[in-house]
mmCIF file of C-alpha atoms in Angstrom:
data_model
loop_
_atom_site.group_PDB
_atom_site.id
_atom_site.type_symbol
_atom_site.label_atom_id
_atom_site.label_comp_id
_atom_site.label_asym_id
_atom_site.label_seq_id
_atom_site.Cartn_x
_atom_site.Cartn_y
_atom_site.Cartn_z
ATOM 1 C CA UNK A 1 3.327 6.139 7.776
ATOM 2 C CA UNK A 2 3.510 9.856 8.251
ATOM 3 C CA UNK A 3 -0.059 10.298 9.451
ATOM 4 C CA UNK A 4 -2.844 8.145 10.833
ATOM 5 C CA UNK A 5 -4.529 6.106 8.103
ATOM 6 C CA UNK A 6 -8.147 5.129 8.689
ATOM 7 C CA UNK A 7 -7.750 1.620 7.358
ATOM 8 C CA UNK A 8 -6.518 -1.735 8.530
ATOM 9 C CA UNK A 9 -2.843 -1.554 7.483
ATOM 10 C CA UNK A 10 -0.599 -4.629 7.472
ATOM 11 C CA UNK A 11 3.079 -4.891 6.594
ATOM 12 C CA UNK A 12 4.403 -8.124 5.049
ATOM 13 C CA UNK A 13 0.984 -8.990 3.594
ATOM 14 C CA UNK A 14 0.778 -12.687 2.648
ATOM 15 C CA UNK A 15 -1.229 -12.356 -0.594
ATOM 16 C CA UNK A 16 1.021 -11.056 -3.409
ATOM 17 C CA UNK A 17 -1.962 -10.090 -5.606
ATOM 18 C CA UNK A 18 -3.236 -7.580 -3.030
ATOM 19 C CA UNK A 19 0.059 -6.069 -1.887
ATOM 20 C CA UNK A 20 0.704 -2.332 -2.276
ATOM 21 C CA UNK A 21 2.845 -2.866 -5.375
ATOM 22 C CA UNK A 22 -0.316 -4.059 -7.173
ATOM 23 C CA UNK A 23 -2.490 -1.122 -6.043
ATOM 24 C CA UNK A 24 -3.487 1.880 -8.155
ATOM 25 C CA UNK A 25 -2.415 4.232 -5.314
ATOM 26 C CA UNK A 26 1.148 2.881 -5.226
ATOM 27 C CA UNK A 27 3.968 4.713 -6.968
ATOM 28 C CA UNK A 28 7.631 3.845 -7.098
ATOM 29 C CA UNK A 29 9.694 6.856 -5.982
ATOM 30 C CA UNK A 30 13.447 7.443 -5.620
ATOM 31 C CA UNK A 31 13.242 6.649 -1.921
ATOM 32 C CA UNK A 32 10.986 3.583 -2.292
ATOM 33 C CA UNK A 33 7.248 2.985 -2.510
ATOM 34 C CA UNK A 34 4.796 5.841 -2.004
ATOM 35 C CA UNK A 35 1.033 5.641 -1.421
ATOM 36 C CA UNK A 36 -0.956 8.510 -2.911
ATOM 37 C CA UNK A 37 -3.951 7.625 -0.710
ATOM 38 C CA UNK A 38 -1.985 7.734 2.561
ATOM 39 C CA UNK A 39 0.423 10.409 1.283
ATOM 40 C CA UNK A 40 3.383 8.566 2.770
ATOM 41 C CA UNK A 41 6.021 5.979 2.056
ATOM 42 C CA UNK A 42 4.927 2.353 2.243
ATOM 43 C CA UNK A 43 6.703 -0.954 1.686
ATOM 44 C CA UNK A 44 5.764 -2.715 -1.545
ATOM 45 C CA UNK A 45 4.565 -5.814 0.324
ATOM 46 C CA UNK A 46 2.058 -4.089 2.638
ATOM 47 C CA UNK A 47 -1.761 -3.921 2.296
ATOM 48 C CA UNK A 48 -4.613 -1.722 3.565
ATOM 49 C CA UNK A 49 -8.370 -1.319 3.127
ATOM 50 C CA UNK A 50 -7.858 1.346 0.435
ATOM 51 C CA UNK A 51 -6.379 -1.278 -1.911
ATOM 52 C CA UNK A 52 -7.612 -1.016 -5.495
ATOM 53 C CA UNK A 53 -6.173 -3.533 -7.949
ATOM 54 C CA UNK A 54 -4.357 -2.356 -11.059
ATOM 55 C CA UNK A 55 -6.300 -4.948 -13.099
#
């Protein structure tokens, strides 16, 4: 991540339902996943405390 995020961030998160790709802050960009909360690229299978489900 491009700057320090004040959340517990984990790559390769085990629970599909709460991975970045299922978060309202996640956007798919040309270069991969982007988190609008962290303002940086993130893998689609990560997770942090800012997670908010799309549901």
